[in-house]
Amino acid sequence: MLAMAEPKVASLGDAVLFYRQRAGLTQEQLAERLGVSREAVRKIETGRTKRPSNKTLRRLEDTIGLSYRRALELMGEVEPDPDQDERLGVLLIQIAALPDREERRRAWQNLPDPVRAAILRLAQDVLQDTLQQLQAGYPESSPGQEQQVT
């Protein structure tokens, strides 16, 4: 099964909500796995808790796949890694270059879930940017008027 790309999220709470729902967990189930109350999970998701403990952040990674580093980025405690996109692109090219389809599938499935999600997010961003550039280069024609492609 392919990992769903994390949507562009602005906060830790948004990310926890996304990853929890993707994992098919209720707030109560996640709370149980994290060793916290359901109210604590609700407060994280709604932004009322700005800084969960490191223990909780590490458990989020193990439980729902939200990486510790990504959580720190969302809280503004570390800067996003500027070279991450390049490394992810190289990794994806290496997987795509594997000669056998089954090898490519196994290599993809063996990636940690946060890495697969980051690759999908990068691919989604690249496709979105490309579509916007194409649309800007080919404005819609008026009704009854054919568009010329040069």
Short mmCIF file of N, CA, C and O in Angstrom, two decimals, residues 15-140:
data_model
loop_
_atom_site.label_atom_id
_atom_site.label_comp_id
_atom_site.label_asym_id
_atom_site.label_seq_id
_atom_site.Cartn_x
_atom_site.Cartn_y
_atom_site.Cartn_z
N ALA A 15 -0.88 18.10 11.81
CA ALA A 15 -0.13 16.91 11.41
C ALA A 15 -0.56 15.69 12.22
O ALA A 15 -0.75 14.60 11.67
N VAL A 16 -0.72 15.86 13.54
CA VAL A 16 -1.14 14.74 14.38
C VAL A 16 -2.52 14.26 13.94
O VAL A 16 -2.76 13.05 13.81
N LEU A 17 -3.42 15.18 13.68
CA LEU A 17 -4.76 14.81 13.21
C LEU A 17 -4.68 14.02 11.91
O LEU A 17 -5.30 12.96 11.76
N PHE A 18 -3.89 14.51 10.95
CA PHE A 18 -3.75 13.82 9.66
C PHE A 18 -3.20 12.41 9.86
O PHE A 18 -3.77 11.43 9.36
N TYR A 19 -2.08 12.29 10.57
CA TYR A 19 -1.45 10.98 10.76
C TYR A 19 -2.33 10.03 11.57
O TYR A 19 -2.39 8.84 11.30
N ARG A 20 -3.03 10.55 12.57
CA ARG A 20 -3.92 9.70 13.37
C ARG A 20 -5.04 9.15 12.49
O ARG A 20 -5.34 7.96 12.51
N GLN A 21 -5.66 10.02 11.70
CA GLN A 21 -6.75 9.58 10.83
C GLN A 21 -6.25 8.60 9.77
O GLN A 21 -6.92 7.62 9.46
N ARG A 22 -5.07 8.85 9.23
CA ARG A 22 -4.50 7.95 8.24
C ARG A 22 -4.25 6.57 8.83
O ARG A 22 -4.42 5.55 8.18
N ALA A 23 -3.88 6.54 10.12
CA ALA A 23 -3.64 5.28 10.81
C ALA A 23 -4.95 4.60 11.21
O ALA A 23 -4.95 3.46 11.69
N GLY A 24 -6.07 5.30 11.03
CA GLY A 24 -7.37 4.74 11.37
C GLY A 24 -7.62 4.64 12.87
O GLY A 24 -8.35 3.77 13.32
N LEU A 25 -7.02 5.56 13.62
CA LEU A 25 -7.15 5.54 15.08
C LEU A 25 -8.09 6.64 15.55
O LEU A 25 -8.13 7.72 14.96
N THR A 26 -8.79 6.36 16.63
CA THR A 26 -9.56 7.40 17.30
C THR A 26 -8.61 8.14 18.24
O THR A 26 -7.49 7.67 18.51
N GLN A 27 -9.07 9.28 18.75
CA GLN A 27 -8.26 9.99 19.74
C GLN A 27 -8.01 9.10 20.95
O GLN A 27 -6.90 9.10 21.49
N GLU A 28 -9.00 8.35 21.34
CA GLU A 28 -8.86 7.48 22.50
C GLU A 28 -7.83 6.38 22.26
O GLU A 28 -6.99 6.09 23.12
N GLN A 29 -7.85 5.79 21.08
CA GLN A 29 -6.88 4.74 20.75
C GLN A 29 -5.46 5.30 20.71
O GLN A 29 -4.52 4.67 21.22
N LEU A 30 -5.31 6.47 20.09
CA LEU A 30 -3.98 7.09 20.05
C LEU A 30 -3.50 7.42 21.46
O LEU A 30 -2.35 7.16 21.81
N ALA A 31 -4.39 7.96 22.27
CA ALA A 31 -4.04 8.31 23.65
C ALA A 31 -3.53 7.08 24.39
O ALA A 31 -2.51 7.15 25.09
N GLU A 32 -4.23 5.97 24.22
CA GLU A 32 -3.84 4.73 24.90
C GLU A 32 -2.44 4.31 24.47
O GLU A 32 -1.61 3.94 25.31
N ARG A 33 -2.16 4.38 23.18
CA ARG A 33 -0.85 3.97 22.67
C ARG A 33 0.26 4.92 23.08
O ARG A 33 1.41 4.52 23.21
N LEU A 34 -0.08 6.19 23.26
CA LEU A 34 0.91 7.18 23.69
C LEU A 34 1.11 7.19 25.20
O LEU A 34 2.09 7.76 25.69
N GLY A 35 0.15 6.63 25.91
CA GLY A 35 0.21 6.66 27.36
C GLY A 35 -0.19 8.01 27.93
O GLY A 35 0.32 8.45 28.97
N VAL A 36 -1.13 8.67 27.24
CA VAL A 36 -1.66 9.97 27.69
C VAL A 36 -3.18 9.91 27.68
O VAL A 36 -3.77 8.93 27.22
N SER A 37 -3.81 10.96 28.15
CA SER A 37 -5.28 10.99 28.16
C SER A 37 -5.82 11.39 26.78
O SER A 37 -5.10 11.98 25.97
N ARG A 38 -7.08 11.05 26.53
CA ARG A 38 -7.74 11.48 25.29
C ARG A 38 -7.74 13.00 25.21
O ARG A 38 -7.57 13.59 24.16
N GLU A 39 -7.93 13.65 26.36
CA GLU A 39 -7.92 15.12 26.42
C GLU A 39 -6.56 15.68 25.97
O GLU A 39 -6.51 16.69 25.28
N ALA A 40 -5.48 14.99 26.33
CA ALA A 40 -4.15 15.44 25.91
C ALA A 40 -4.01 15.38 24.39
O ALA A 40 -3.47 16.31 23.77
N VAL A 41 -4.52 14.31 23.78
CA VAL A 41 -4.48 14.20 22.31
C VAL A 41 -5.32 15.30 21.69
O VAL A 41 -4.90 15.97 20.74
N ARG A 42 -6.52 15.53 22.24
CA ARG A 42 -7.39 16.58 21.72
C ARG A 42 -6.70 17.94 21.81
O ARG A 42 -6.76 18.73 20.86
N LYS A 43 -6.03 18.21 22.90
CA LYS A 43 -5.34 19.50 23.08
C LYS A 43 -4.19 19.66 22.07
O LYS A 43 -3.96 20.75 21.56
N ILE A 44 -3.49 18.57 21.79
CA ILE A 44 -2.42 18.64 20.79
C ILE A 44 -3.02 18.95 19.42
O ILE A 44 -2.56 19.84 18.71
N GLU A 45 -4.09 18.22 19.05
CA GLU A 45 -4.69 18.40 17.73
C GLU A 45 -5.32 19.78 17.55
O GLU A 45 -5.35 20.29 16.43
N THR A 46 -5.81 20.37 18.61
CA THR A 46 -6.46 21.68 18.49
C THR A 46 -5.49 22.83 18.76
O THR A 46 -5.89 23.99 18.68
N GLY A 47 -4.23 22.50 19.05
CA GLY A 47 -3.24 23.55 19.26
C GLY A 47 -3.21 24.14 20.65
O GLY A 47 -2.50 25.10 20.91
N ARG A 48 -3.99 23.57 21.55
CA ARG A 48 -4.00 24.09 22.92
C ARG A 48 -2.76 23.65 23.70
O ARG A 48 -2.40 24.27 24.68
N THR A 49 -2.13 22.56 23.25
CA THR A 49 -0.84 22.15 23.80
C THR A 49 0.20 22.49 22.76
O THR A 49 0.21 21.91 21.67
N LYS A 50 1.05 23.43 23.06
CA LYS A 50 2.04 23.88 22.09
C LYS A 50 3.28 22.99 22.06
O LYS A 50 3.94 22.87 21.05
N ARG A 51 3.61 22.38 23.22
CA ARG A 51 4.86 21.61 23.30
C ARG A 51 4.66 20.32 24.10
O ARG A 51 4.84 20.30 25.31
N PRO A 52 4.27 19.23 23.39
CA PRO A 52 4.19 17.95 24.09
C PRO A 52 5.60 17.51 24.54
O PRO A 52 6.61 18.00 24.02
N SER A 53 5.65 16.60 25.46
CA SER A 53 6.95 16.11 25.95
C SER A 53 7.70 15.38 24.83
O SER A 53 7.11 14.89 23.87
N ASN A 54 9.02 15.30 24.99
CA ASN A 54 9.84 14.56 24.02
C ASN A 54 9.40 13.10 23.96
O ASN A 54 9.40 12.49 22.89
N LYS A 55 9.03 12.55 25.10
CA LYS A 55 8.57 11.16 25.16
C LYS A 55 7.33 10.98 24.27
O LYS A 55 7.24 10.04 23.49
N THR A 56 6.39 11.92 24.37
CA THR A 56 5.17 11.85 23.55
C THR A 56 5.51 12.02 22.07
O THR A 56 4.99 11.30 21.22
N LEU A 57 6.42 12.94 21.76
CA LEU A 57 6.80 13.15 20.36
C LEU A 57 7.45 11.90 19.77
O LEU A 57 7.19 11.54 18.63
N ARG A 58 8.30 11.25 20.56
CA ARG A 58 8.95 10.01 20.09
C ARG A 58 7.90 8.91 19.88
O ARG A 58 7.97 8.14 18.92
N ARG A 59 6.94 8.85 20.77
CA ARG A 59 5.89 7.83 20.64
C ARG A 59 5.00 8.11 19.43
O ARG A 59 4.47 7.19 18.82
N LEU A 60 4.80 9.38 19.09
CA LEU A 60 4.03 9.71 17.89
C LEU A 60 4.70 9.12 16.65
O LEU A 60 4.04 8.61 15.76
N GLU A 61 6.03 9.20 16.63
CA GLU A 61 6.76 8.66 15.49
C GLU A 61 6.54 7.15 15.40
O GLU A 61 6.24 6.61 14.33
N ASP A 62 6.68 6.46 16.52
CA ASP A 62 6.52 5.01 16.53
C ASP A 62 5.07 4.58 16.29
O ASP A 62 4.83 3.54 15.69
N THR A 63 4.12 5.39 16.73
CA THR A 63 2.71 5.00 16.69
C THR A 63 2.01 5.36 15.38
O THR A 63 1.29 4.55 14.81
N ILE A 64 2.21 6.59 14.91
CA ILE A 64 1.47 7.01 13.71
C ILE A 64 2.37 7.46 12.56
O ILE A 64 1.89 7.84 11.50
N GLY A 65 3.71 7.45 12.78
CA GLY A 65 4.63 7.76 11.69
C GLY A 65 4.97 9.22 11.51
O GLY A 65 5.62 9.59 10.53
N LEU A 66 4.57 10.08 12.43
CA LEU A 66 4.95 11.50 12.36
C LEU A 66 6.35 11.61 12.94
O LEU A 66 6.55 11.41 14.14
N SER A 67 7.33 11.92 12.10
CA SER A 67 8.71 11.88 12.57
C SER A 67 8.96 12.95 13.64
O SER A 67 8.35 14.03 13.64
N TYR A 68 9.88 12.61 14.52
CA TYR A 68 10.26 13.52 15.60
C TYR A 68 10.77 14.83 15.02
O TYR A 68 10.39 15.91 15.45
N ARG A 69 11.61 14.75 13.99
CA ARG A 69 12.16 15.96 13.37
C ARG A 69 11.05 16.81 12.75
O ARG A 69 11.04 18.02 12.88
N ARG A 70 10.11 16.17 12.08
CA ARG A 70 8.99 16.91 11.46
C ARG A 70 8.18 17.61 12.53
O ARG A 70 7.76 18.76 12.36
N ALA A 71 7.95 16.94 13.66
CA ALA A 71 7.22 17.56 14.76
C ALA A 71 7.97 18.79 15.26
O ALA A 71 7.37 19.85 15.48
N LEU A 72 9.28 18.67 15.41
CA LEU A 72 10.09 19.82 15.86
C LEU A 72 10.05 20.96 14.84
O LEU A 72 9.99 22.13 15.22
N GLU A 73 10.06 20.62 13.56
CA GLU A 73 9.95 21.65 12.52
C GLU A 73 8.62 22.39 12.65
O GLU A 73 8.58 23.62 12.58
N LEU A 74 7.54 21.65 12.82
CA LEU A 74 6.22 22.26 12.91
C LEU A 74 6.07 23.15 14.14
O LEU A 74 5.30 24.10 14.14
N MET A 75 6.83 22.85 15.19
CA MET A 75 6.79 23.66 16.40
C MET A 75 7.79 24.81 16.33
O MET A 75 7.87 25.62 17.25
N GLY A 76 8.57 24.88 15.23
CA GLY A 76 9.53 25.96 15.07
C GLY A 76 10.79 25.79 15.89
O GLY A 76 11.55 26.75 16.07
N GLU A 77 11.05 24.58 16.35
CA GLU A 77 12.23 24.34 17.17
C GLU A 77 13.47 23.99 16.36
O GLU A 77 14.59 24.10 16.86
N VAL A 78 13.28 23.54 15.15
CA VAL A 78 14.40 23.31 14.23
C VAL A 78 14.00 23.83 12.87
O VAL A 78 12.81 23.87 12.52
N GLU A 79 14.98 24.25 12.11
CA GLU A 79 14.73 24.72 10.75
C GLU A 79 14.51 23.53 9.83
O GLU A 79 15.14 22.48 10.01
N PRO A 80 13.64 23.67 8.85
CA PRO A 80 13.49 22.60 7.86
C PRO A 80 14.83 22.34 7.18
O PRO A 80 15.64 23.25 7.01
N ASP A 81 15.08 21.10 6.83
CA ASP A 81 16.32 20.69 6.19
C ASP A 81 16.30 21.15 4.72
O ASP A 81 15.52 20.63 3.93
N PRO A 82 17.17 22.12 4.35
CA PRO A 82 17.11 22.64 2.97
C PRO A 82 17.54 21.62 1.91
O PRO A 82 17.18 21.75 0.75
N ASP A 83 18.30 20.61 2.30
CA ASP A 83 18.77 19.61 1.33
C ASP A 83 17.88 18.38 1.27
O ASP A 83 18.14 17.45 0.53
N GLN A 84 16.83 18.36 2.06
CA GLN A 84 15.98 17.17 2.14
C GLN A 84 15.37 16.83 0.79
O GLN A 84 15.37 15.68 0.38
N ASP A 85 14.85 17.83 0.08
CA ASP A 85 14.20 17.55 -1.21
C ASP A 85 15.17 16.91 -2.18
O ASP A 85 14.81 15.97 -2.90
N GLU A 86 16.40 17.40 -2.20
CA GLU A 86 17.40 16.83 -3.12
C GLU A 86 17.69 15.38 -2.75
O GLU A 86 17.73 14.50 -3.62
N ARG A 87 17.87 15.10 -1.47
CA ARG A 87 18.16 13.73 -1.04
C ARG A 87 16.98 12.80 -1.34
O ARG A 87 17.17 11.66 -1.76
N LEU A 88 15.76 13.30 -1.12
CA LEU A 88 14.58 12.48 -1.42
C LEU A 88 14.48 12.20 -2.92
O LEU A 88 14.14 11.09 -3.32
N GLY A 89 14.77 13.20 -3.74
CA GLY A 89 14.75 13.02 -5.18
C GLY A 89 15.76 11.98 -5.64
O GLY A 89 15.46 11.12 -6.48
N VAL A 90 16.96 12.04 -5.07
CA VAL A 90 18.00 11.06 -5.41
C VAL A 90 17.55 9.66 -5.00
O VAL A 90 17.70 8.70 -5.76
N LEU A 91 16.98 9.54 -3.83
CA LEU A 91 16.49 8.25 -3.35
C LEU A 91 15.42 7.69 -4.28
O LEU A 91 15.44 6.52 -4.64
N LEU A 92 14.50 8.55 -4.69
CA LEU A 92 13.44 8.11 -5.60
C LEU A 92 14.02 7.67 -6.95
O LEU A 92 13.61 6.64 -7.50
N ILE A 93 14.99 8.39 -7.44
CA ILE A 93 15.64 8.02 -8.72
C ILE A 93 16.35 6.67 -8.57
O ILE A 93 16.28 5.82 -9.47
N GLN A 94 17.01 6.45 -7.43
CA GLN A 94 17.69 5.17 -7.21
C GLN A 94 16.69 4.01 -7.20
O GLN A 94 16.95 2.96 -7.77
N ILE A 95 15.55 4.24 -6.57
CA ILE A 95 14.54 3.18 -6.53
C ILE A 95 13.98 2.95 -7.94
O ILE A 95 13.82 1.81 -8.38
N ALA A 96 13.69 4.03 -8.65
CA ALA A 96 13.13 3.91 -10.00
C ALA A 96 14.11 3.22 -10.95
O ALA A 96 13.69 2.58 -11.92
N ALA A 97 15.40 3.32 -10.68
CA ALA A 97 16.42 2.73 -11.55
C ALA A 97 16.62 1.24 -11.32
O ALA A 97 17.31 0.58 -12.10
N LEU A 98 16.03 0.70 -10.27
CA LEU A 98 16.16 -0.74 -10.03
C LEU A 98 15.55 -1.49 -11.21
O LEU A 98 14.48 -1.13 -11.69
N PRO A 99 16.22 -2.52 -11.69
CA PRO A 99 15.78 -3.17 -12.93
C PRO A 99 14.47 -3.95 -12.83
O PRO A 99 13.75 -4.08 -13.81
N ASP A 100 14.17 -4.47 -11.68
CA ASP A 100 13.02 -5.34 -11.53
C ASP A 100 11.89 -4.63 -10.79
O ASP A 100 12.12 -3.98 -9.77
N ARG A 101 10.68 -4.78 -11.31
CA ARG A 101 9.52 -4.12 -10.69
C ARG A 101 9.32 -4.56 -9.24
O ARG A 101 9.01 -3.76 -8.37
N GLU A 102 9.52 -5.83 -8.98
CA GLU A 102 9.37 -6.35 -7.61
C GLU A 102 10.43 -5.76 -6.69
O GLU A 102 10.14 -5.45 -5.53
N GLU A 103 11.64 -5.58 -7.20
CA GLU A 103 12.70 -4.92 -6.39
C GLU A 103 12.30 -3.49 -6.06
O GLU A 103 12.51 -3.02 -4.94
N ARG A 104 11.74 -2.77 -7.04
CA ARG A 104 11.30 -1.39 -6.80
C ARG A 104 10.20 -1.36 -5.74
O ARG A 104 10.21 -0.52 -4.84
N ARG A 105 9.26 -2.30 -5.85
CA ARG A 105 8.17 -2.35 -4.88
C ARG A 105 8.70 -2.63 -3.47
O ARG A 105 8.32 -1.97 -2.52
N ARG A 106 9.61 -3.59 -3.36
CA ARG A 106 10.18 -3.92 -2.04
C ARG A 106 10.98 -2.74 -1.48
O ARG A 106 10.89 -2.43 -0.29
N ALA A 107 11.76 -2.09 -2.33
CA ALA A 107 12.56 -0.94 -1.87
C ALA A 107 11.64 0.16 -1.36
O ALA A 107 11.91 0.78 -0.32
N TRP A 108 10.55 0.42 -2.08
CA TRP A 108 9.59 1.45 -1.66
C TRP A 108 8.95 1.07 -0.33
O TRP A 108 8.86 1.87 0.59
N GLN A 109 8.50 -0.16 -0.21
CA GLN A 109 7.84 -0.61 1.01
C GLN A 109 8.78 -0.65 2.20
O GLN A 109 8.34 -0.52 3.34
N ASN A 110 10.08 -0.82 1.96
CA ASN A 110 11.04 -0.87 3.06
C ASN A 110 11.43 0.52 3.58
O ASN A 110 12.08 0.62 4.61
N LEU A 111 11.03 1.56 2.86
CA LEU A 111 11.30 2.91 3.36
C LEU A 111 10.42 3.18 4.57
O LEU A 111 9.26 2.76 4.61
N PRO A 112 10.97 3.89 5.55
CA PRO A 112 10.11 4.28 6.68
C PRO A 112 8.94 5.13 6.18
O PRO A 112 9.07 5.90 5.22
N ASP A 113 7.80 4.97 6.82
CA ASP A 113 6.60 5.68 6.40
C ASP A 113 6.80 7.19 6.28
O ASP A 113 6.36 7.79 5.29
N PRO A 114 7.48 7.85 7.23
CA PRO A 114 7.68 9.30 7.07
C PRO A 114 8.50 9.66 5.83
O PRO A 114 8.28 10.70 5.21
N VAL A 115 9.43 8.79 5.43
CA VAL A 115 10.23 9.04 4.22
C VAL A 115 9.35 8.91 2.98
O VAL A 115 9.40 9.75 2.08
N ARG A 116 8.53 7.84 2.94
CA ARG A 116 7.62 7.70 1.80
C ARG A 116 6.66 8.88 1.72
O ARG A 116 6.41 9.42 0.63
N ALA A 117 6.14 9.32 2.86
CA ALA A 117 5.23 10.46 2.86
C ALA A 117 5.94 11.72 2.37
O ALA A 117 5.36 12.51 1.62
N ALA A 118 7.19 11.91 2.77
CA ALA A 118 7.94 13.09 2.33
C ALA A 118 8.20 13.05 0.83
O ALA A 118 8.12 14.07 0.14
N ILE A 119 8.51 11.86 0.30
CA ILE A 119 8.72 11.72 -1.15
C ILE A 119 7.43 12.03 -1.90
O ILE A 119 7.44 12.76 -2.90
N LEU A 120 6.32 11.52 -1.42
CA LEU A 120 5.04 11.79 -2.07
C LEU A 120 4.68 13.27 -2.00
O LEU A 120 4.16 13.84 -2.95
N ARG A 121 4.97 13.90 -0.86
CA ARG A 121 4.71 15.34 -0.71
C ARG A 121 5.56 16.13 -1.71
O ARG A 121 5.07 17.05 -2.37
N LEU A 122 6.82 15.74 -1.86
CA LEU A 122 7.71 16.40 -2.82
C LEU A 122 7.18 16.22 -4.25
O LEU A 122 7.11 17.18 -5.02
N ALA A 123 6.80 14.99 -4.60
CA ALA A 123 6.28 14.73 -5.95
C ALA A 123 5.01 15.53 -6.21
O ALA A 123 4.82 16.09 -7.29
N GLN A 124 4.16 15.60 -5.20
CA GLN A 124 2.91 16.37 -5.32
C GLN A 124 3.22 17.86 -5.56
O GLN A 124 2.61 18.49 -6.42
N ASP A 125 4.19 18.40 -4.83
CA ASP A 125 4.57 19.80 -5.00
C ASP A 125 5.14 20.06 -6.39
O ASP A 125 4.82 21.06 -7.03
N VAL A 126 5.98 19.14 -6.87
CA VAL A 126 6.59 19.30 -8.20
C VAL A 126 5.51 19.26 -9.27
O VAL A 126 5.49 20.09 -10.19
N LEU A 127 4.58 18.32 -9.17
CA LEU A 127 3.49 18.23 -10.15
C LEU A 127 2.61 19.48 -10.12
O LEU A 127 2.22 20.00 -11.17
N GLN A 128 2.32 19.97 -8.93
CA GLN A 128 1.50 21.17 -8.80
C GLN A 128 2.18 22.37 -9.44
O GLN A 128 1.56 23.14 -10.18
N ASP A 129 3.47 22.54 -9.16
CA ASP A 129 4.23 23.65 -9.75
C ASP A 129 4.27 23.54 -11.27
O ASP A 129 4.11 24.53 -11.98
N THR A 130 4.48 22.32 -11.78
CA THR A 130 4.53 22.10 -13.22
C THR A 130 3.19 22.44 -13.87
O THR A 130 3.15 23.11 -14.91
N LEU A 131 2.10 22.00 -13.26
CA LEU A 131 0.78 22.31 -13.80
C LEU A 131 0.52 23.82 -13.81
O LEU A 131 -0.03 24.36 -14.78
N GLN A 132 0.91 24.51 -12.76
CA GLN A 132 0.73 25.96 -12.71
C GLN A 132 1.54 26.65 -13.81
O GLN A 132 1.06 27.59 -14.44
N GLN A 133 2.77 26.17 -14.05
CA GLN A 133 3.59 26.76 -15.10
C GLN A 133 2.98 26.50 -16.47
O GLN A 133 2.97 27.39 -17.33
N LEU A 134 2.46 25.30 -16.66
CA LEU A 134 1.82 24.98 -17.94
C LEU A 134 0.58 25.84 -18.16
O LEU A 134 0.35 26.34 -19.26
N GLN A 135 -0.22 25.99 -17.11
CA GLN A 135 -1.43 26.80 -17.23
C GLN A 135 -1.09 28.26 -17.50
O GLN A 135 -1.79 28.94 -18.25
N ALA A 136 -0.05 28.75 -16.90
CA ALA A 136 0.37 30.13 -17.13
C ALA A 136 0.85 30.32 -18.57
O ALA A 136 0.65 31.38 -19.16
N GLY A 137 1.45 29.28 -19.13
CA GLY A 137 1.95 29.35 -20.50
C GLY A 137 0.87 29.16 -21.55
O GLY A 137 1.03 29.53 -22.69
N TYR A 138 -0.26 28.57 -21.16
CA TYR A 138 -1.35 28.29 -22.08
C TYR A 138 -2.65 28.83 -21.50
O TYR A 138 -3.47 28.07 -20.97
N PRO A 139 -2.86 30.13 -21.57
CA PRO A 139 -4.09 30.68 -21.00
C PRO A 139 -5.31 30.13 -21.73
O PRO A 139 -5.24 29.78 -22.90
N GLU A 140 -6.41 30.06 -20.99
CA GLU A 140 -7.65 29.55 -21.59
C GLU A 140 -8.09 30.47 -22.73
O GLU A 140 -7.96 31.68 -22.65
#
